[in-house]
DNA sequence: ATTTAGCACTCTCAATGTGAGAGTGCTAAA
DNA sequence: TTTAGCACTCTCACATTGAGAGTGCTAAAT
């Protein structure tokens, strides 16, 4: 593979830039009109031939303009795009919105999904922060009716889970509170193994409750991603390449179907570092359903403690620069929020 | 308007049935082939002329088969469809799934959305049960770090809300527990007015907490619909009438955009009785974005206490019978679950 | 060696034309 | 009131055509 000259790299970048905007094949003449380069169209044509031979461009048909190939986009993302940041006032607006959302994780997630969808004009997903090693924090036992008891468990990372428990025989609220206090005293900050090692020190009621706590803990571990928040799915349908809904349908199904999404996430973001942003272009040969689109994926949270994933789905012809910086910025924000919350919980 | 003969009503029903399956205009010949009626195609043609004049059928163009008009569907839904029930084993399967989901409201919602989408082959939405008159049930105060306190509030209807509170000065966990107990003792089962009438009996810390409780209560009242669960959005994209994604996009946006959805729900289901199922055909002249599709909407919950909405979006050419019975069945199930949960909470 | 102007060539897309076929409405008989 | 027969209408799929955009190549210019 020949290395590209500086001008060829420029031309590639400009073609991608133009194509992202217009969704039309880009011709040599269109380029010089758009950007007033100091070369003629013939020169550009020569370079385009080489870029085509290098595999970065292709012609939809003989003598149409050029369109970037997947390889072309990859080269662009890796070598040409550079690091951009969102404009200052955009960042301020977003930060402000998160600030207004208070301490509500649920609202953070919805907001993050909304911001991603809006900024990237694509479909977005955000998974709720999941404890990588869930540690127990607090338990409330609330008598409801007869032998029915509502358990409310609080875990590190701000996760609150509820569970219903049916006792063998009625127990007073005082007894329940005592039991909860006992458990809180001994179990705070422990993980599953820690709790298991403590058995023997509890009475029958407490044993029952502990069993449920351990089960809940197991359940939290198994799920690759907790709640999934989505937004902007209809943005994708507005793109001209998805006018024939078949490929749009396939792509959106990946976001909609939990099993597909878990497969995708577990094989990409969840194996990467916290600040990496991954760009999947055209399914990368692995995800057939994503053939005609791209995804930008990131990860947020506190490494080793609580993490979640976030991402954007759009056409291959996507404004990668903007999308990547949005993902980077939002994931940073979410990380800060989550870490702050963890610190407060101690 | 002439009243239809029995045979004309039969023909209308058969045409709708056929068209729902095939998505192709239905001709007189196709009808007799499909159903072996004891009349000739000519007779059917005569009847079809009358049905067309009555406004229930139309021809996409001269000498094509007939297609039901929106009025045709309305007549069908009101007069011809009758009450059907889901097959016994389907009902059993669904019930079983809900049984397995335990007491997790979150999981109920996801499951309901999934079942609706799957059964109707359309896009579904379910809103979480919202207290019509929220009553306070239980409070836990958990010291996290220094002056930071995590409030976990439990409300009638199984709603659990969390909130962060920053105190003026550090307070021990014991003091917090005492305060929480005081509040629990005095406020259980009260609504906003009841809590407001109790002020004066609390110390400064408790006053602060009560203020947040009242605020939360206000917030819960304002939201028309709490969390919205969606599923099967991509089912809609598979329908041939939505191959050109423009109208699909408009319709799905109604489900996606909170403001549109709230407008829709507040003007339909939320004003209806608990067991009514409403069928909106072609936007009913009110919702432009729903021009090419239909919605079947229902409501579940305990009247006056906790309610939520559920619905299905599909093409106008929808299997209304099946969809209506699914909505009816699922809403009944959810109502039972919610009522049961309320009873347990007392 | 690289760039440029000129030009013939290729291929798509939109517009137009055509024929087969499906389904009708009408008429007259049953 | 129903039915058979038939001429008629309109769409859809397919083929044909011309304009236009954009190319690649060649030969001249820098």
XYZ file of C-alpha atoms (C1' of nucleotides) in Angstrom:
752
model
C 0.000 0.000 0.000
C 1.360 3.343 -1.066
C 1.453 6.113 1.475
C -0.763 9.007 0.601
C 0.563 12.434 -0.236
C -0.555 15.319 1.892
C -2.853 16.553 -0.856
C -4.451 13.151 -1.218
C -5.156 13.085 2.485
C -6.718 16.516 2.196
C -8.842 15.423 -0.711
C -10.011 12.344 1.154
C -10.971 14.460 4.132
C -12.819 16.952 1.958
C -14.682 14.235 0.093
C -15.779 12.677 3.360
C -16.784 16.048 4.696
C -18.822 16.819 1.611
C -20.391 13.401 1.407
C -21.415 13.498 5.054
C -23.297 16.692 4.335
C -24.849 15.975 0.990
C -25.213 12.195 0.876
C -24.378 12.504 -2.824
C -21.354 11.075 -4.626
C -18.689 13.765 -4.797
C -17.168 14.689 -8.132
C -13.893 16.447 -8.836
C -15.638 19.532 -10.090
C -17.928 19.770 -7.080
C -14.849 19.701 -4.847
C -13.056 22.670 -6.393
C -16.285 24.664 -6.469
C -16.934 23.981 -2.838
C -13.502 24.630 -1.448
C -11.647 26.795 -4.023
C -8.521 24.640 -4.046
C -5.538 25.850 -6.028
C -5.430 22.800 -8.230
C -7.502 21.891 -11.243
C -10.177 19.250 -11.367
C -7.935 17.038 -13.482
C -5.302 16.900 -10.764
C -7.907 16.000 -8.245
C -9.151 13.305 -10.565
C -5.678 11.817 -10.695
C -5.511 11.748 -6.917
C -8.971 10.300 -6.704
C -7.835 7.457 -8.922
C -5.067 6.659 -6.464
C -7.369 6.961 -3.472
C -9.715 4.586 -5.223
C -6.899 2.133 -5.910
C -5.850 2.392 -2.265
C -9.372 1.316 -1.309
C -10.502 4.481 0.379
C -12.966 5.587 -2.256
C -15.265 3.881 -4.662
C -17.570 4.825 -7.495
C -21.170 3.726 -7.197
C -20.974 3.252 -10.961
C -18.564 4.130 -13.745
C -18.319 7.858 -14.063
C -20.256 8.923 -11.064
C -18.644 10.874 -8.254
C -16.729 9.147 -5.484
C -18.058 7.819 -2.208
C -15.890 6.896 0.776
C -15.513 3.194 1.465
C -15.617 1.772 4.958
C -11.832 1.694 4.807
C -11.914 5.334 3.845
C -13.926 6.206 6.917
C -11.612 4.139 9.087
C -8.564 5.934 7.741
C -10.321 9.222 8.328
C -11.256 8.383 11.900
C -7.797 7.086 12.737
C -5.572 9.530 10.939
C -7.346 12.602 9.709
C -10.074 13.485 12.120
C -8.034 14.703 15.027
C -9.414 15.496 18.433
C -12.157 18.058 18.428
C -14.122 19.325 21.369
C -17.708 20.409 21.546
C -18.163 24.164 21.434
C -17.916 25.816 24.813
C -21.515 26.960 25.030
C -22.819 23.549 24.036
C -20.763 22.019 26.821
C -22.074 24.565 29.265
C -25.674 23.949 28.287
C -25.321 20.209 28.694
C -23.530 20.493 31.999
C -26.224 22.811 33.222
C -28.938 20.327 32.281
C -27.218 17.586 34.221
C -26.791 19.881 37.153
C -30.513 20.568 37.133
C -31.320 16.878 37.087
C -30.202 16.612 40.674
C -29.238 13.227 42.089
C -31.656 11.142 40.132
C -29.735 8.439 38.241
C -32.821 7.680 36.238
C -32.998 11.256 35.059
C -29.286 11.307 34.245
C -29.729 8.365 31.959
C -32.703 9.834 30.149
C -30.909 13.107 29.777
C -27.734 11.482 28.501
C -29.683 9.531 25.900
C -31.526 12.655 24.869
C -28.360 14.740 24.580
C -26.578 12.093 22.541
C -29.487 11.672 20.168
C -29.887 15.375 19.743
C -26.232 16.215 19.235
C -25.452 13.390 16.867
C -28.800 13.295 15.070
C -28.665 9.553 15.473
C -30.106 6.908 17.721
C -28.576 6.737 21.164
C -28.371 4.239 23.959
C -27.186 4.503 27.530
C -27.059 1.682 30.031
C -27.504 2.407 33.690
C -24.426 2.237 35.892
C -23.806 -1.340 36.877
C -21.718 -2.297 39.876
C -18.709 -4.314 38.763
C -18.403 -5.614 42.281
C -21.632 -4.889 44.040
C -21.242 -4.076 47.683
C -24.076 -3.990 50.107
C -24.910 -0.671 51.691
C -28.208 -0.596 53.508
C -31.411 -2.545 54.013
C -34.907 -1.523 55.054
C -37.569 -4.033 55.978
C -41.101 -2.684 55.840
C -44.021 -4.711 57.068
C -46.896 -4.364 54.642
C -49.645 -6.826 55.370
C -49.585 -9.975 57.493
C -46.595 -12.016 56.442
C -45.677 -9.800 53.485
C -42.512 -7.748 53.853
C -41.084 -5.213 51.426
C -37.291 -5.274 51.269
C -35.561 -2.175 49.973
C -31.847 -2.676 49.364
C -29.375 0.089 48.677
C -26.088 -0.793 46.969
C -22.910 1.066 46.280
C -23.326 3.179 43.189
C -26.732 4.461 44.183
C -28.616 1.396 43.041
C -31.874 0.820 44.881
C -33.591 -2.525 44.458
C -36.828 -3.715 45.969
C -38.036 -7.195 46.600
C -41.036 -8.812 48.236
C -40.592 -11.434 50.952
C -43.271 -13.713 52.352
C -42.546 -14.933 55.858
C -43.585 -18.207 57.375
C -45.378 -16.379 60.169
C -46.262 -12.744 60.967
C -43.518 -10.578 62.445
C -43.893 -7.106 63.959
C -42.355 -3.989 62.434
C -40.093 -3.657 65.491
C -38.675 -7.129 64.990
C -38.143 -6.344 61.342
C -36.325 -3.123 62.148
C -34.099 -4.932 64.616
C -33.267 -7.570 62.038
C -32.525 -4.926 59.430
C -30.304 -3.074 61.880
C -28.389 -6.243 62.683
C -27.795 -6.942 59.049
C -26.864 -3.349 58.292
C -24.374 -3.336 61.136
C -22.599 -6.507 60.088
C -22.883 -6.476 56.331
C -22.274 -2.903 55.267
C -19.672 -2.689 52.555
C -19.426 -6.441 52.014
C -19.646 -8.249 48.709
C -21.235 -11.651 48.115
C -18.327 -13.665 49.496
C -18.122 -11.472 52.566
C -21.783 -11.950 53.313
C -21.570 -15.687 52.753
C -18.715 -15.931 55.261
C -20.889 -14.379 57.962
C -23.677 -16.966 58.108
C -24.132 -18.618 61.472
C -24.364 -15.299 63.265
C -27.989 -14.726 62.311
C -31.409 -16.044 63.308
C -33.851 -17.714 60.913
C -35.532 -14.500 59.743
C -32.236 -12.824 59.074
C -30.978 -15.881 57.214
C -33.972 -15.691 54.885
C -33.355 -12.044 54.211
C -29.655 -12.618 53.603
C -30.450 -15.309 51.108
C -32.500 -12.841 49.094
C -29.741 -10.239 49.318
C -27.224 -12.706 47.949
C -29.614 -13.697 45.173
C -30.141 -10.077 44.219
C -26.387 -9.595 44.205
C -25.962 -12.545 41.859
C -28.622 -11.155 39.592
C -26.901 -7.796 39.404
C -23.704 -9.502 38.357
C -25.237 -11.590 35.618
C -26.870 -8.780 33.743
C -24.433 -7.279 31.281
C -26.359 -4.066 31.213
C -29.078 -2.980 33.600
C -31.722 -0.678 32.312
C -31.239 0.484 28.752
C -32.255 3.997 27.841
C -32.765 4.839 24.214
C -33.572 7.970 22.337
C -33.673 9.366 18.833
C -34.474 6.083 17.140
C -36.547 8.007 14.646
C -33.605 10.248 13.783
C -32.103 7.326 11.939
C -35.227 6.918 9.850
C -34.796 10.452 8.567
C -31.500 9.642 6.860
C -31.848 9.163 3.114
C -29.878 5.923 3.081
C -32.518 4.450 5.352
C -35.496 5.499 3.277
C -35.936 1.860 2.381
C -36.605 0.808 5.891
C -35.181 -2.685 5.687
C -31.653 -1.877 6.750
C -32.863 0.721 9.237
C -35.075 -1.923 10.755
C -32.211 -4.364 11.121
C -29.989 -1.759 12.706
C -32.572 -0.466 15.133
C -33.428 -4.002 16.138
C -29.904 -4.343 17.440
C -30.605 -1.504 19.823
C -34.050 -2.742 20.693
C -33.351 -6.393 21.288
C -31.657 -6.931 24.602
C -29.773 -10.042 23.583
C -28.219 -8.430 20.518
C -27.302 -5.345 22.451
C -25.676 -7.339 25.211
C -23.678 -9.302 22.676
C -22.537 -6.102 21.036
C -21.632 -4.304 24.232
C -19.916 -7.206 25.904
C -17.673 -7.654 22.882
C -16.756 -4.018 22.495
C -16.958 -1.333 25.154
C -16.976 -3.542 28.167
C -13.545 -4.867 27.273
C -12.069 -1.441 26.684
C -10.628 1.240 28.898
C -12.750 3.925 30.463
C -11.836 6.806 28.195
C -11.579 4.920 24.931
C -14.181 5.711 22.353
C -14.713 2.938 19.857
C -15.961 3.457 16.349
C -17.564 0.515 14.596
C -17.931 1.151 10.915
C -20.264 -0.944 8.802
C -20.528 -3.703 11.370
C -16.791 -4.393 11.070
C -17.546 -7.681 9.364
C -18.965 -9.063 12.572
C -22.448 -7.630 12.914
C -24.351 -8.343 9.747
C -27.290 -6.231 10.875
C -25.087 -3.188 11.189
C -23.758 -3.461 7.654
C -25.042 -0.102 6.541
C -24.363 1.926 9.614
C -21.813 2.889 12.192
C -21.736 3.005 15.926
C -19.708 5.132 18.269
C -19.407 3.548 21.674
C -18.027 4.691 24.988
C -17.932 3.738 28.590
C -18.352 5.708 31.780
C -18.166 5.158 35.488
C -15.605 4.451 38.152
C -13.163 1.751 37.017
C -13.559 -1.426 38.996
C -16.610 -0.165 40.848
C -19.513 0.954 38.709
C -19.637 1.236 34.937
C -22.093 1.748 32.154
C -21.974 2.055 28.401
C -23.237 4.669 26.024
C -23.329 4.905 22.278
C -24.757 6.345 19.137
C -26.010 4.606 16.034
C -26.059 6.450 12.721
C -25.438 5.950 9.039
C -21.914 5.109 7.927
C -21.984 8.603 6.533
C -21.835 10.087 10.002
C -20.214 13.206 11.422
C -17.687 11.125 13.330
C -15.829 14.073 14.760
C -18.819 15.600 16.390
C -20.224 12.286 17.558
C -16.975 11.113 19.090
C -16.523 14.346 20.992
C -20.103 14.211 22.217
C -19.664 10.673 23.479
C -16.393 11.639 25.091
C -17.910 14.663 26.788
C -21.078 12.970 28.027
C -19.197 9.922 29.253
C -16.861 12.225 31.165
C -19.814 14.006 32.717
C -21.499 10.767 33.716
C -18.239 9.445 35.141
C -17.875 12.557 37.262
C -21.425 12.287 38.518
C -21.111 8.614 39.340
C -17.759 9.031 41.044
C -19.073 11.967 43.033
C -22.025 9.916 44.146
C -19.772 7.027 45.129
C -17.574 9.359 47.139
C -20.556 10.707 48.998
C -21.702 7.224 49.814
C -18.216 6.475 50.897
C -77.048 6.211 5.071
C -78.597 2.907 4.084
C -78.416 0.055 6.542
C -76.345 -2.803 5.315
C -77.754 -6.217 4.590
C -76.367 -9.150 6.495
C -74.449 -10.291 3.449
C -72.921 -6.889 2.936
C -71.727 -6.889 6.518
C -70.229 -10.317 5.966
C -68.492 -9.150 2.809
C -67.098 -6.095 4.579
C -65.751 -8.286 7.349
C -64.194 -10.719 4.875
C -62.605 -7.942 2.864
C -61.085 -6.438 5.997
C -59.907 -9.843 7.104
C -58.291 -10.539 3.774
C -56.782 -7.105 3.433
C -55.284 -7.282 6.920
C -53.514 -10.456 5.880
C -52.405 -9.637 2.383
C -52.072 -5.855 2.319
C -53.374 -6.076 -1.255
C -56.625 -4.639 -2.602
C -59.276 -7.341 -2.484
C -61.227 -8.207 -5.611
C -64.551 -9.959 -5.918
C -62.974 -13.017 -7.443
C -60.309 -13.288 -4.769
C -63.059 -13.315 -2.144
C -65.012 -16.267 -3.528
C -61.807 -18.203 -4.077
C -60.709 -17.608 -0.549
C -63.925 -18.336 1.271
C -66.100 -20.439 -1.081
C -69.210 -18.339 -0.625
C -72.436 -19.518 -2.223
C -72.805 -16.404 -4.310
C -71.178 -15.410 -7.555
C -68.540 -12.768 -7.961
C -71.063 -10.538 -9.727
C -73.323 -10.446 -6.694
C -70.406 -9.570 -4.525
C -69.482 -6.831 -6.930
C -72.949 -5.358 -6.567
C -72.611 -5.373 -2.819
C -69.169 -3.891 -3.028
C -70.588 -1.011 -5.020
C -73.008 -0.289 -2.203
C -70.342 -0.625 0.457
C -68.252 1.802 -1.529
C -71.152 4.249 -1.791
C -71.704 3.908 1.947
C -68.105 4.997 2.469
C -66.728 1.776 3.924
C -64.623 0.741 0.960
C -62.661 2.513 -1.681
C -60.757 1.652 -4.835
C -57.160 2.765 -4.998
C -57.870 3.314 -8.703
C -60.616 2.455 -11.139
C -60.874 -1.265 -11.496
C -58.564 -2.367 -8.799
C -59.783 -4.383 -5.844
C -61.327 -2.716 -2.827
C -59.586 -1.433 0.283
C -61.329 -0.605 3.573
C -61.609 3.096 4.385
C -61.062 4.421 7.872
C -64.834 4.487 8.234
C -64.869 0.876 7.159
C -62.475 -0.067 9.929
C -64.497 1.938 12.442
C -67.678 0.156 11.446
C -65.855 -3.136 11.711
C -64.478 -2.393 15.151
C -67.789 -1.142 16.479
C -70.239 -3.542 14.921
C -68.637 -6.569 13.371
C -65.600 -7.520 15.368
C -67.258 -8.844 18.486
C -65.427 -9.723 21.631
C -62.739 -12.286 21.189
C -60.418 -13.654 23.800
C -56.839 -14.719 23.455
C -56.400 -18.478 23.152
C -56.208 -20.253 26.478
C -52.601 -21.380 26.156
C -51.450 -17.926 25.138
C -53.130 -16.495 28.201
C -51.524 -19.131 30.360
C -48.075 -18.463 28.951
C -48.367 -14.736 29.537
C -49.716 -15.154 33.044
C -46.885 -17.494 33.798
C -44.307 -14.984 32.608
C -45.766 -12.321 34.859
C -45.799 -14.733 37.742
C -42.119 -15.411 37.193
C -41.318 -11.715 37.175
C -41.972 -11.574 40.891
C -42.763 -8.250 42.504
C -40.603 -6.089 40.342
C -42.748 -3.327 38.843
C -39.941 -2.491 36.479
C -39.924 -6.016 35.152
C -43.716 -6.055 34.824
C -43.564 -3.014 32.627
C -40.859 -4.420 30.387
C -42.694 -7.682 30.130
C -46.004 -6.015 29.341
C -44.400 -3.965 26.585
C -42.714 -7.054 25.210
C -45.888 -9.136 25.253
C -47.919 -6.422 23.565
C -45.322 -5.913 20.863
C -45.005 -9.604 20.256
C -48.695 -10.446 20.193
C -49.745 -7.521 18.053
C -46.677 -7.353 15.840
C -46.745 -3.623 16.388
C -45.013 -1.059 18.526
C -46.101 -1.004 22.135
C -45.929 1.381 25.017
C -46.646 0.986 28.700
C -46.447 3.724 31.289
C -45.538 2.858 34.832
C -48.297 2.957 37.421
C -48.757 6.483 38.612
C -50.422 7.299 41.898
C -53.529 9.366 41.304
C -53.338 10.423 44.895
C -49.926 9.532 46.204
C -49.848 8.510 49.820
C -46.723 8.257 51.866
C -45.748 4.845 53.136
C -42.249 4.643 54.506
C -38.989 6.530 54.735
C -35.398 5.456 55.274
C -32.614 7.902 56.033
C -29.144 6.563 55.371
C -26.061 8.511 56.355
C -23.509 8.317 53.583
C -20.670 10.725 54.151
C -20.453 13.725 56.458
C -23.523 15.826 55.916
C -24.805 13.813 52.964
C -27.938 11.750 53.554
C -29.670 9.376 51.159
C -33.449 9.454 51.467
C -35.371 6.460 50.206
C -39.116 6.995 50.097
C -41.697 4.288 49.558
C -45.144 5.281 48.322
C -48.427 3.490 47.917
C -48.415 1.609 44.657
C -44.921 0.252 45.151
C -43.159 3.366 43.961
C -39.693 3.800 45.420
C -38.012 7.178 45.009
C -34.606 8.261 46.175
C -33.278 11.693 46.879
C -30.090 13.216 48.234
C -30.159 15.618 51.153
C -27.320 17.786 52.375
C -27.588 18.752 56.032
C -26.325 21.946 57.662
C -24.248 19.882 60.081
C -23.305 16.203 60.489
C -25.855 13.935 62.170
C -25.328 10.385 63.353
C -27.084 7.383 61.847
C -28.944 6.844 65.108
C -30.392 10.330 65.038
C -31.379 9.789 61.414
C -33.106 6.533 62.237
C -34.993 8.170 65.068
C -36.118 10.988 62.815
C -37.188 8.529 60.141
C -39.118 6.510 62.703
C -40.901 9.614 63.959
C -41.933 10.560 60.493
C -42.978 7.045 59.614
C -45.095 6.816 62.724
C -46.959 10.056 62.129
C -47.137 10.301 58.363
C -47.918 6.819 57.153
C -50.840 6.799 54.771
C -51.098 10.563 54.517
C -51.272 12.608 51.329
C -49.728 16.041 50.770
C -52.414 17.951 52.648
C -52.277 15.559 55.561
C -48.531 15.971 55.891
C -48.786 19.733 55.612
C -51.289 19.813 58.471
C -48.824 18.072 60.763
C -46.019 20.650 60.751
C -45.137 22.053 64.117
C -44.729 18.591 65.636
C -41.244 18.099 64.211
C -37.727 19.336 64.866
C -35.578 21.172 62.316
C -34.090 18.054 60.728
C -37.467 16.436 60.349
C -38.911 19.607 58.859
C -36.229 19.580 56.174
C -36.967 16.002 55.321
C -40.710 16.599 55.231
C -40.190 19.470 52.836
C -38.427 17.137 50.423
C -41.145 14.551 50.810
C -43.807 17.081 49.931
C -41.775 18.254 46.952
C -41.417 14.731 45.694
C -45.130 14.231 46.118
C -45.816 17.319 44.040
C -43.479 16.077 41.363
C -45.221 12.745 41.159
C -48.535 14.497 40.627
C -47.323 16.703 37.818
C -46.023 13.999 35.558
C -48.779 12.719 33.306
C -46.975 9.477 32.804
C -44.003 8.259 34.746
C -41.524 6.008 33.038
C -42.463 4.975 29.534
C -41.586 1.494 28.374
C -41.557 0.791 24.689
C -40.992 -2.275 22.610
C -41.343 -3.547 19.078
C -40.753 -0.210 17.412
C -39.027 -2.050 14.613
C -42.065 -4.263 14.050
C -43.785 -1.287 12.526
C -40.954 -0.798 10.073
C -41.545 -4.284 8.726
C -45.035 -3.429 7.493
C -45.190 -2.841 3.752
C -47.133 0.421 4.089
C -44.220 1.807 6.045
C -41.525 0.837 3.577
C -41.206 4.506 2.757
C -40.082 5.459 6.178
C -41.528 8.936 6.281
C -44.891 8.088 7.738
C -43.381 5.426 9.974
C -41.001 8.003 11.285
C -43.768 10.430 12.105
C -45.774 7.782 13.862
C -42.906 6.395 15.894
C -41.922 9.880 16.902
C -45.243 10.186 18.666
C -44.250 7.263 20.832
C -40.715 8.482 21.308
C -41.318 12.115 22.111
C -42.587 12.546 25.634
C -44.572 15.694 24.966
C -46.495 14.171 22.071
C -47.177 11.020 24.006
C -48.435 12.910 27.008
C -50.741 14.954 24.813
C -52.077 11.805 23.228
C -52.574 9.903 26.453
C -54.047 12.737 28.435
C -56.668 13.298 25.740
C -57.633 9.672 25.354
C -57.085 6.890 27.851
C -56.679 8.986 30.914
C -60.184 10.332 30.518
C -61.720 6.925 30.014
C -62.874 4.166 32.309
C -60.577 1.434 33.487
C -61.782 -1.384 31.257
C -62.455 0.628 28.135
C -60.203 -0.069 25.199
C -60.005 2.785 22.752
C -59.215 2.392 19.091
C -57.848 5.402 17.242
C -57.964 4.874 13.517
C -55.926 7.047 11.192
C -55.334 9.717 13.790
C -59.075 10.427 14.015
C -58.511 13.745 12.322
C -56.722 15.035 15.378
C -53.235 13.626 15.233
C -51.737 14.413 11.882
C -48.677 12.290 12.540
C -50.817 9.214 13.038
C -52.579 9.623 9.711
C -51.473 6.285 8.316
C -51.766 4.166 11.397
C -53.940 3.109 14.247
C -53.533 2.876 17.959
C -55.251 0.666 20.463
C -55.110 2.138 23.935
C -56.058 0.881 27.348
C -55.689 1.693 30.980
C -54.866 -0.373 33.997
C -54.560 0.023 37.731
C -56.761 0.631 40.720
C -59.298 3.374 40.003
C -58.642 6.488 42.025
C -55.397 5.146 43.426
C -52.795 4.106 40.893
C -53.157 3.968 37.136
C -51.091 3.570 34.031
C -51.703 3.404 30.324
C -50.769 0.889 27.697
C -51.150 0.758 23.977
C -50.137 -0.571 20.621
C -49.295 1.282 17.451
C -49.675 -0.451 14.108
C -50.764 0.168 10.556
C -54.412 1.043 9.917
C -54.514 -2.417 8.436
C -54.229 -4.004 11.846
C -55.659 -7.171 13.356
C -57.907 -5.164 15.639
C -59.585 -8.161 17.211
C -56.390 -9.728 18.375
C -54.845 -6.453 19.462
C -57.869 -5.341 21.439
C -58.082 -8.643 23.264
C -54.365 -8.538 24.015
C -54.633 -5.042 25.445
C -57.673 -6.077 27.432
C -55.956 -9.147 28.796
C -52.667 -7.503 29.681
C -54.350 -4.505 31.248
C -56.436 -6.869 33.347
C -53.311 -8.701 34.442
C -51.500 -5.498 35.336
C -54.548 -4.239 37.212
C -54.651 -7.433 39.226
C -50.961 -7.199 40.033
C -51.164 -3.547 41.027
C -54.258 -4.061 43.131
C -52.713 -7.072 44.798
C -49.628 -5.066 45.599
C -51.708 -2.233 46.983
C -53.654 -4.646 49.161
C -50.450 -6.081 50.544
C -49.199 -2.646 51.353
C -52.528 -2.018 52.964
C 7.943 14.885 -12.963
C 3.814 17.034 -12.244
C -0.094 19.607 -13.565
C -3.529 21.038 -16.778
C -6.851 21.513 -20.757
C -9.568 19.090 -23.919
C -12.423 15.507 -25.320
C -14.555 11.137 -26.171
C -16.782 7.815 -23.534
C -19.712 5.558 -20.086
C -23.355 5.005 -17.214
C -27.471 6.606 -14.569
C -31.695 8.700 -14.178
C -35.961 10.518 -15.618
C -39.268 10.597 -19.069
C -41.909 8.131 -22.369
C -44.130 4.317 -24.539
C -46.203 -0.304 -24.630
C -48.697 -4.631 -23.557
C -50.502 -7.868 -20.319
C -53.556 -8.600 -16.714
C -56.606 -7.876 -13.093
C -60.900 -6.240 -11.845
C -64.429 -3.667 -12.682
C -69.469 -1.964 -14.123
C -73.076 -2.805 -17.102
C -76.526 -5.443 -19.644
C -79.495 -8.956 -20.429
C -80.999 -13.408 -19.212
C -82.264 -16.730 -15.485
C -82.621 -10.742 -6.916
C -78.932 -13.249 -8.796
C -75.867 -14.609 -12.456
C -73.111 -15.013 -16.831
C -70.806 -12.544 -20.271
C -68.185 -8.913 -21.996
C -66.190 -4.520 -23.086
C -63.622 -1.231 -20.715
C -60.254 1.011 -17.641
C -56.305 1.591 -15.232
C -51.894 0.005 -13.132
C -47.684 -2.166 -13.174
C -43.622 -4.051 -15.163
C -40.643 -3.659 -18.765
C -38.216 -1.681 -22.606
C -36.491 2.442 -25.009
C -34.453 6.784 -25.310
C -31.911 11.230 -24.548
C -29.758 14.444 -21.511
C -26.280 15.178 -18.285
C -22.771 14.433 -15.081
C -18.363 12.810 -14.352
C -14.970 10.219 -15.628
C -10.169 8.509 -17.730
C -6.963 9.322 -21.156
C -3.861 11.941 -24.081
C -1.057 15.497 -25.235
C 0.573 19.912 -24.131
C 2.296 23.094 -20.522
C 4.765 24.139 -16.373
